[in-house]
Amino acid sequence: MDADLFSFLFNAFLFFGVVLALKDRGRIKLLINKLNHLQKVIDLQASHIDRLKEKIKELNSHKPVSDDTRITEVTQATQATAEINTPSQHQNEENTSSKEPIDSSNETISLWLTTPKNTATKSAPVDNKTTNISFESLLKGNGIFWLGAIILAIGGIFLAKYSIEAGLLPPSIRVILGSIFGLALILAAELAHKHKQRFNIHTPHISAALASGGIITCFAMAFVSFDFYSFITPNIAFALLAVIALTATYLALRFGPVLAGIGIIGSYAVPALISTGANEILALLLYIAFVSCSAIWVAEYVKQKWLWWQSFTGHFMWFIAAIILSDKHDFWIVLCFAITSLYLYALVSITGWKLTIGMKSALTIKALLTPKKEQAGILATLVLLAAYLSLYNDFNHIVWACVIIASLVILAANKHSALDFWPFLMLAFTLYSFHLMPNTVSFDTSLFPFSNKYLFIQVSVLAGIAFSLYMITQHIKRNAYLLLLVITPISLYGISYITASSDAETYLYPVWVLDMLIISAIASYGAIKSRIELHQVSYLILANSMLTLCLTMLLSASTLTLAVVTQVASMSYLSWKYKVTLPEWLYKLALLVVVARLTLAPWTANYQDELIFSLHWTLVVYPTVLAIIWFAKKYTYSIPLKAWYTGVFIHVLALLITTETSYLLVGDYPDFTHLSYKEAILLSLNWLVLSGVYLWRSQLTSSMTQIYKTGGMLLLIGAGLIHLDITLINNPFIENHYVGAGVVNWLFLQWLVPAGVLYLFIKFKLLESQYHQVLYSIIAMLTILFINGEIRSLYNDGYIFWTTPLKQAELYSYSIVWLVISTITIFSAQYFANNHLNHAGFIGLALVTLKAFAVDMSHLEGLLRSLSFIGLGLCLVGIGWLFQKVQNKRELVTAKS
């Protein structure tokens, strides 16, 4: 085990070193290029020096050379040296050499000596942003220090491994020597930090590297002493490792945040590495709370967010472990730890360690909902506390948790306006707590609404309204509490009534109605007394919502949607009357709730047979919702919101058509898992029509174009899939389905009406022109199926199954009908000058002719066979004559024009 551990640590540090090497790969490559460039310059200078020596010998042994000759030679040499320069630099040096007079050989020699030096200096212009790379910068970089720290740490680990494998010294001496080595590294780091000037140290990374190696070495020695040699007890090992980890955290304040990361990881790892054998939740959470407090303080001190998130992860992982290990009797320990978590990870960064920082100015909804680390703190705390409560469902524990956490939330929100969204989270926590509460009272007594979980609801409503009114009066501009004032009683009363059993409704409804009427009266009085228009609107919305909820409870669950949509209309009307603008997201959220309920309700078992005023509920609710939506749109000035109202209106109208056609013609709603033949026809037709409406609507709006297009295409795909089923698999030609007697039957809805709807797609350009040819082909196929199906249905009493024998009159009918249709199509094509119709007509005529020879000749007998051919011949002659007549008239008109 220990060999594997040390092998893992060695590989981890080796991997870290490889990462550092890869990180500096680009710099090393640039450094190599610079070295190659420098080598070229040196070689060029060496060749120039050799040439200079030859020139000196030549000057000493021959007659003096003229100035012009010397200038030319110097210029040529300079040009050769400046090959590594830029063109502009080369030109400048050439001009300089040609302008300066050189009168003696000494000046010539001086110029030769200085030119290569200047050239080398100018040849490599340095960009400060990209080329600050040299051996010196590499040696001064932080990477070399951390590489050294890794090597030191590996050395410490190998020393620990050596203390296990080697037998030269007693185990205790080996461990002591390893510990001394780790302490020596820490002491060296402290000395290097203390005597920076003496050792000419200009960076804290040297000390941090030494200290990191020392901490890891000490940690390894302590763990070896406990786990391998058993020199120390679990309690001592726990304390020793904790001290080492906290020492690393302390050293981070002096040497940098990396040590803090090492210390935090080590501190949170100690309880997992060292087990004392006792399941002490209190000791564990006290230790984690102490470590988290130190980690948060260090993270705030060194201003490193990653340290905060590292501590957050370790803290809440141990919170989860504590919930798993704890039992029902550890409630107060878990609750205190949850409060500590709120303090450390949600309050400290906003209100300070002493909770003295406050803010009263209002923030926007966007600012409140912008993701922040404090939101992660309170969400994680509430979720984990709710998870613990759900394990045991103890009523008293749930109540105490709600009371204490709600008190903290109220105090925090009152202190700082950045926490104004916390009461909404607390409302959600309260609703979940109500769901967890067991019901321990009998519904037979009339006083049960004033006990147990229903008393909890009433107290929660009272506390929520009181707190909201207090914040509204004390902080007028913090409008979040107007929303809290409205949704608190609606959500608590509504959900508690919906989830109550039918046995509880007898006594629960009167109490709830009385409470809501009192709240409505108080809200109405507040609207009269208030002088702030937004407050007036909020009070009136609260009063209306309470009255609507009372009526909803009186009627049935299906009318709850009416309560929501009525509130939307009420908000629209009141905001129009008082000239107050409410946030549009409130309307949109309510409309989404309405759409979701109305869309899912028809296919929910609870609503299948529900009646309102002896009528099926959809005949009452859907038209009423449509009327309310129209009213709300009328009193809305916002154009984007009007587009939402229009979309909801179209969607509800589509639901009304879909549900009622199925209910009236089939007797129930479509079952998507097992659609019957008639249900599939109706559903595919409804979806096809709705698809056209959505695509048409997408052309008339600018704000919701993509939503309408997406919805339309989804409906079109759904209708197409159902049509593939009833055309290829469950086709009445293939399956023995009854399509209805008479001319008007189910084939109209299956094939003819969809063909007409697809033609409207082309007519109004609801799809791109590239799909029009496909649509024309589908229309032709549906039309052919419909006409043949109608003829066969009339001769077979509503059945068109293909195995039924063909009658002679039926065969003759096919020829006559298609001959008439082909003729009409040809002349229509000539009249409208449509080549597609013209081709279709002649194709139909050719098929009728082919049928006469291939089918009629073999199936018809006697007089019918003769009449078939005579009639076909006369029709073809007549068609030819009429076609030529029409064609000649068109040519004559064209010639005259």
Short mmCIF file of N, CA, C and O in Angstrom, two decimals, residues 138-189:
data_model
loop_
_atom_site.label_atom_id
_atom_site.label_comp_id
_atom_site.label_asym_id
_atom_site.label_seq_id
_atom_site.Cartn_x
_atom_site.Cartn_y
_atom_site.Cartn_z
N LEU A 138 14.92 33.25 -17.84
CA LEU A 138 14.54 31.89 -17.48
C LEU A 138 14.97 31.57 -16.05
O LEU A 138 14.24 30.95 -15.28
N LEU A 139 16.18 31.97 -15.69
CA LEU A 139 16.66 31.70 -14.34
C LEU A 139 15.92 32.51 -13.30
O LEU A 139 15.78 32.11 -12.16
N LYS A 140 15.45 33.70 -13.71
CA LYS A 140 14.70 34.54 -12.78
C LYS A 140 13.23 34.17 -12.71
O LYS A 140 12.51 34.66 -11.86
N GLY A 141 12.70 33.32 -13.64
CA GLY A 141 11.28 33.00 -13.68
C GLY A 141 10.84 32.14 -12.51
O GLY A 141 11.65 31.47 -11.85
N ASN A 142 9.55 32.15 -12.26
CA ASN A 142 9.01 31.39 -11.13
C ASN A 142 9.02 29.89 -11.40
O ASN A 142 9.01 29.10 -10.46
N GLY A 143 9.03 29.49 -12.66
CA GLY A 143 8.97 28.07 -12.96
C GLY A 143 10.13 27.30 -12.38
O GLY A 143 9.97 26.17 -11.91
N ILE A 144 11.34 27.89 -12.38
CA ILE A 144 12.50 27.18 -11.88
C ILE A 144 12.39 26.93 -10.38
O ILE A 144 12.84 25.92 -9.86
N PHE A 145 11.73 27.89 -9.68
CA PHE A 145 11.57 27.71 -8.23
C PHE A 145 10.60 26.58 -7.93
O PHE A 145 10.83 25.76 -7.04
N TRP A 146 9.49 26.57 -8.67
CA TRP A 146 8.52 25.52 -8.40
C TRP A 146 9.04 24.16 -8.85
O TRP A 146 8.68 23.14 -8.25
N LEU A 147 9.88 24.13 -9.87
CA LEU A 147 10.51 22.88 -10.22
C LEU A 147 11.41 22.40 -9.10
O LEU A 147 11.45 21.21 -8.76
N GLY A 148 12.11 23.37 -8.49
CA GLY A 148 12.92 23.01 -7.32
C GLY A 148 12.08 22.52 -6.16
O GLY A 148 12.45 21.58 -5.45
N ALA A 149 10.92 23.18 -5.95
CA ALA A 149 10.04 22.74 -4.86
C ALA A 149 9.56 21.32 -5.09
O ALA A 149 9.48 20.51 -4.16
N ILE A 150 9.23 21.01 -6.35
CA ILE A 150 8.77 19.65 -6.65
C ILE A 150 9.88 18.65 -6.39
O ILE A 150 9.65 17.58 -5.80
N ILE A 151 11.07 19.00 -6.80
CA ILE A 151 12.20 18.08 -6.57
C ILE A 151 12.44 17.89 -5.08
O ILE A 151 12.71 16.77 -4.62
N LEU A 152 12.33 18.98 -4.31
CA LEU A 152 12.50 18.86 -2.86
C LEU A 152 11.42 17.97 -2.26
O LEU A 152 11.67 17.14 -1.39
N ALA A 153 10.17 18.18 -2.71
CA ALA A 153 9.08 17.36 -2.19
C ALA A 153 9.28 15.89 -2.55
O ALA A 153 9.06 15.00 -1.73
N ILE A 154 9.72 15.64 -3.81
CA ILE A 154 9.99 14.27 -4.21
C ILE A 154 11.12 13.68 -3.36
O ILE A 154 11.07 12.51 -2.94
N GLY A 155 12.11 14.52 -3.09
CA GLY A 155 13.19 14.06 -2.23
C GLY A 155 12.69 13.69 -0.85
O GLY A 155 13.10 12.67 -0.27
N GLY A 156 11.78 14.51 -0.29
CA GLY A 156 11.21 14.18 1.02
C GLY A 156 10.42 12.89 0.98
O GLY A 156 10.49 12.07 1.91
N ILE A 157 9.65 12.69 -0.11
CA ILE A 157 8.87 11.46 -0.22
C ILE A 157 9.78 10.25 -0.38
O ILE A 157 9.55 9.19 0.22
N PHE A 158 10.83 10.41 -1.19
CA PHE A 158 11.79 9.30 -1.32
C PHE A 158 12.48 9.01 0.00
O PHE A 158 12.82 7.86 0.30
N LEU A 159 12.70 10.06 0.78
CA LEU A 159 13.29 9.85 2.10
C LEU A 159 12.35 9.04 2.98
O LEU A 159 12.77 8.15 3.72
N ALA A 160 11.02 9.37 2.88
CA ALA A 160 10.06 8.56 3.63
C ALA A 160 10.03 7.13 3.12
O ALA A 160 9.93 6.17 3.91
N LYS A 161 10.12 6.97 1.81
CA LYS A 161 10.13 5.62 1.25
C LYS A 161 11.38 4.86 1.67
O LYS A 161 11.35 3.66 1.97
N TYR A 162 12.47 5.59 1.70
CA TYR A 162 13.73 4.97 2.14
C TYR A 162 13.63 4.50 3.58
O TYR A 162 14.15 3.44 3.95
N SER A 163 12.93 5.29 4.43
CA SER A 163 12.78 4.91 5.83
C SER A 163 11.98 3.63 5.97
O SER A 163 12.05 2.96 7.00
N ILE A 164 11.22 3.26 4.95
CA ILE A 164 10.45 2.02 4.99
C ILE A 164 11.27 0.85 4.46
O ILE A 164 11.29 -0.24 5.05
N GLU A 165 11.94 1.08 3.32
CA GLU A 165 12.58 -0.04 2.63
C GLU A 165 13.98 -0.35 3.15
O GLU A 165 14.36 -1.51 3.25
N ALA A 166 14.75 0.68 3.45
CA ALA A 166 16.14 0.45 3.89
C ALA A 166 16.17 -0.02 5.34
O ALA A 166 15.28 0.25 6.13
N GLY A 167 17.23 -0.72 5.69
CA GLY A 167 17.35 -1.21 7.06
C GLY A 167 18.62 -0.76 7.73
O GLY A 167 19.13 -1.44 8.62
N LEU A 168 19.16 0.37 7.32
CA LEU A 168 20.43 0.83 7.86
C LEU A 168 20.30 1.42 9.25
O LEU A 168 21.19 1.27 10.09
N LEU A 169 19.16 2.11 9.48
CA LEU A 169 18.92 2.75 10.77
C LEU A 169 17.59 2.27 11.32
O LEU A 169 16.72 1.84 10.57
N PRO A 170 17.38 2.39 12.62
CA PRO A 170 16.07 2.02 13.18
C PRO A 170 14.97 2.88 12.57
O PRO A 170 15.20 4.03 12.17
N PRO A 171 13.75 2.35 12.50
CA PRO A 171 12.65 3.11 11.89
C PRO A 171 12.41 4.46 12.54
O PRO A 171 12.12 5.43 11.86
N SER A 172 12.51 4.51 13.86
CA SER A 172 12.25 5.77 14.53
C SER A 172 13.26 6.83 14.11
O SER A 172 12.91 8.01 13.91
N ILE A 173 14.54 6.42 13.94
CA ILE A 173 15.57 7.38 13.53
C ILE A 173 15.30 7.86 12.12
O ILE A 173 15.45 9.06 11.80
N ARG A 174 14.87 6.96 11.24
CA ARG A 174 14.59 7.36 9.86
C ARG A 174 13.47 8.39 9.79
O ARG A 174 13.54 9.38 9.06
N VAL A 175 12.39 8.14 10.57
CA VAL A 175 11.28 9.07 10.57
C VAL A 175 11.70 10.42 11.14
O VAL A 175 11.32 11.48 10.64
N ILE A 176 12.51 10.37 12.20
CA ILE A 176 12.98 11.62 12.81
C ILE A 176 13.84 12.41 11.82
O ILE A 176 13.70 13.63 11.69
N LEU A 177 14.72 11.69 11.09
CA LEU A 177 15.57 12.39 10.11
C LEU A 177 14.72 13.01 9.00
O LEU A 177 14.98 14.13 8.55
N GLY A 178 13.70 12.26 8.55
CA GLY A 178 12.83 12.83 7.52
C GLY A 178 12.09 14.05 8.03
O GLY A 178 11.93 15.05 7.31
N SER A 179 11.63 14.00 9.26
CA SER A 179 10.93 15.15 9.84
C SER A 179 11.86 16.34 9.98
O SER A 179 11.47 17.48 9.72
N ILE A 180 13.10 16.04 10.39
CA ILE A 180 14.08 17.13 10.51
C ILE A 180 14.35 17.77 9.16
O ILE A 180 14.48 19.00 9.03
N PHE A 181 14.40 16.94 8.11
CA PHE A 181 14.61 17.48 6.76
C PHE A 181 13.46 18.41 6.36
O PHE A 181 13.68 19.49 5.82
N GLY A 182 12.21 17.97 6.64
CA GLY A 182 11.07 18.83 6.33
C GLY A 182 11.09 20.13 7.11
O GLY A 182 10.86 21.22 6.56
N LEU A 183 11.40 20.04 8.41
CA LEU A 183 11.48 21.26 9.23
C LEU A 183 12.62 22.15 8.76
O LEU A 183 12.51 23.39 8.82
N ALA A 184 13.70 21.52 8.31
CA ALA A 184 14.83 22.32 7.82
C ALA A 184 14.45 23.11 6.58
O ALA A 184 14.85 24.27 6.41
N LEU A 185 13.66 22.50 5.71
CA LEU A 185 13.22 23.23 4.52
C LEU A 185 12.33 24.41 4.91
O LEU A 185 12.44 25.50 4.34
N ILE A 186 11.44 24.19 5.87
CA ILE A 186 10.58 25.29 6.33
C ILE A 186 11.41 26.39 6.96
O ILE A 186 11.19 27.59 6.72
N LEU A 187 12.43 25.99 7.79
CA LEU A 187 13.31 26.98 8.41
C LEU A 187 14.11 27.73 7.35
O LEU A 187 14.30 28.95 7.45
N ALA A 188 14.57 27.01 6.33
CA ALA A 188 15.30 27.67 5.24
C ALA A 188 14.41 28.67 4.51
O ALA A 188 14.86 29.76 4.12
N ALA A 189 13.15 28.32 4.33
CA ALA A 189 12.22 29.26 3.70
C ALA A 189 12.05 30.51 4.54
O ALA A 189 12.00 31.64 4.02
#
